[in-house]
C-alpha cells in the first residue's frame, strides 16, 4: 500500500502498528476521507464504485484474510453436531468481481470450514472482462481445494452456478455470491439440517457487509430474525419473525435471498435445479423458493450459521431498460410456471407489458410430474395475509393534470417512515408508480400507505391494520385527491413537491388515475385486501 494513502486516511480511521489492528479488523468499518485523496486516488476510488457498485477502494485496503468475531448466539456455540455429516462443495459464480472481495470470500471459507466437511470450492468465472483474470489463476493454484473453471459465453448467474454444480462431487452444494464472508461455525449447522431433512433448502442468517465501509454488521437476532417474502412486483421483501435467544432451530421462510443457498444435491436434482432459462440476473431465488415449498420441501433459515454479504448500491454489469427487461423476462417465467392465476397480479404490476419468455414447457411438465401443490396452497401456508389487489377500487399511475408528472416514491429507501411521496416523469410499466386505492380509502403500494405527516407533507407509512384516519382518502368525481382528516387536497406545488393544501380545484389539484383495477384470484380465506 502506498504510504500517502495511509497518511491521507489516518485522520478518519484507526491505524496501529499492531499487526492485529489492520483495516477492517474484526469487521470494523473503514472510512476514507475522500477530500484528502490525491487526484489519482480519487479516480481509483470513483472507478471502484463504478465497476462494482460497492467501495472497491476500501475493500482493497482490507486484507483478503480478515479476522471476524464469533457472532453466534450462545446456544449455537454449545451445539454439538453428529460426526457423520454430509460433505459440501461451495460454488461461487462471478462476473467482473473485484479480486479483493473474491479472495476474501475464499479465505473465509478455508479458514472457517472443518477440512473433512469441505470437499472443494468451485469458482466459476462467468466471462469476466475486467482485469481480475490476469493473476487469478496463479493465486488460486496455491490455495487448497480451490478449482477455477470458466464459462464459454456469458451465461448469467444461473448458468454459471449450474456449470459449477456439474463439476462438484459432494452430497451438498452451497451456492455463494462472490463477495461474502462466512464466519465461525457456519457450515456444521447447515449440514446437520440437510442431513436431518434432505428436502430442506436452507440459507444462513444473512448479515450485511456495508458496501461503503465494509463494516460487518451482524443481525442482532435479539428476539427477531429477518425472514423473506415477496410482493406482487415480485420483489424480495423482508419480514420479521420471532426467534427466542436460545433457539438453534431452523426458521421457516416463504422466500430466500439468492446469495447463500445450501441444498442436498439429490433434492436439487429432483426439483429440476434452477430454471436454466433465467438469464444474467434475477428471479432464481423466488423460483427455487416457490418450487421447494410447492413440491414437498421447505425453505429455512439456519440461525446458527452466520454469513455476511456485501450489498451493492446498484448492479454494475447491466443497467437501464436492458436490465429492467431482463429481470422482467425472468420474473415472467417464474410467474408462468409457478404462480397459476396469481401471475395476473404481476402482469398488472408491469401494466401488461408482456414479453416473450421463451419455452417453459419442461419446467411445467416437471411440476406436473412431481405433483406439486398449487400457488394458492403455498400462499395459505406461507403468506396468508399478503395484500390482495383485487379488492381495490382504483389502480395505476396517478398523473397530474397540469404537469405531465406521475406520483412516485423513493423505492430504494428501506426505512419506510422516511419514504416521501414525490413526482417523476411518467413511466407506465414502472411498479414504483403503481398505486392502489383500496376498499377503506387507503392509497397504497406494496410497501405502505399514504399518510399525512407534519402539517402538509404526505409520506408512505406502514398500512394501519385498523385503518388509521390519517390514511383515509377520497378520489372524488372532480379528480381531486381529498384527505379526509385534514379536509385538504393533494397539490403539486410550483417546485413540483406533493403536499396537502386547501381544496380549490386548480389544475395542480387534478389527478388522473389511469388503469383498470387489478384482477386476479381472491384466496377463499380472505375478505379484505389487507391482512
Ligand atoms: C441478489 C442476490 C443474488 C441473486 C440475485 C438475483 C442477495 C443478497 N443476492 O443480487 O444472489 O439471487 O439477487 O438473481 O440476495 N454473477 C455471475 N454472472 C452474471 C451475474 C452475476 O456470475 O451474469 C454472479 C455475481 O458475480 C455474484 C452472483 O452472481 O457472485 C450474484 O450477483 P450479484 O451479487 O450481482 O447479485 P446481488 O447480490 O445484487
Ligand atoms: Mn451479491
mmCIF file of C-alpha atoms in Angstrom, residues 174 176 180-183 186 190 204-209 216 260 305-309:
data_model
loop_
_atom_site.group_PDB
_atom_site.id
_atom_site.type_symbol
_atom_site.label_atom_id
_atom_site.label_comp_id
_atom_site.label_asym_id
_atom_site.label_seq_id
_atom_site.Cartn_x
_atom_site.Cartn_y
_atom_site.Cartn_z
ATOM 1 C CA UNK A 174 -23.635 -24.322 -1.151
ATOM 2 C CA UNK A 176 -22.476 -18.339 -2.544
ATOM 3 C CA UNK A 180 -19.329 -12.862 1.089
ATOM 4 C CA UNK A 181 -17.548 -13.641 4.339
ATOM 5 C CA UNK A 182 -18.538 -16.775 6.188
ATOM 6 C CA UNK A 183 -17.855 -16.854 9.921
ATOM 7 C CA UNK A 186 -21.109 -21.523 9.555
ATOM 8 C CA UNK A 190 -26.292 -26.213 7.638
ATOM 9 C CA UNK A 204 -27.857 -18.772 6.853
ATOM 10 C CA UNK A 205 -28.686 -15.695 8.845
ATOM 11 C CA UNK A 206 -27.595 -13.121 6.253
ATOM 12 C CA UNK A 207 -25.565 -10.299 7.757
ATOM 13 C CA UNK A 208 -24.861 -7.070 5.948
ATOM 14 C CA UNK A 209 -21.334 -6.143 4.969
ATOM 15 C CA UNK A 216 -19.580 -6.408 9.095
ATOM 16 C CA UNK A 260 -26.449 -18.074 0.156
ATOM 17 C CA UNK A 305 -24.959 -20.125 10.595
ATOM 18 C CA UNK A 306 -23.791 -16.546 10.044
ATOM 19 C CA UNK A 307 -22.637 -15.246 6.664
ATOM 20 C CA UNK A 308 -22.087 -11.665 5.568
ATOM 21 C CA UNK A 309 -22.842 -10.429 2.056
#
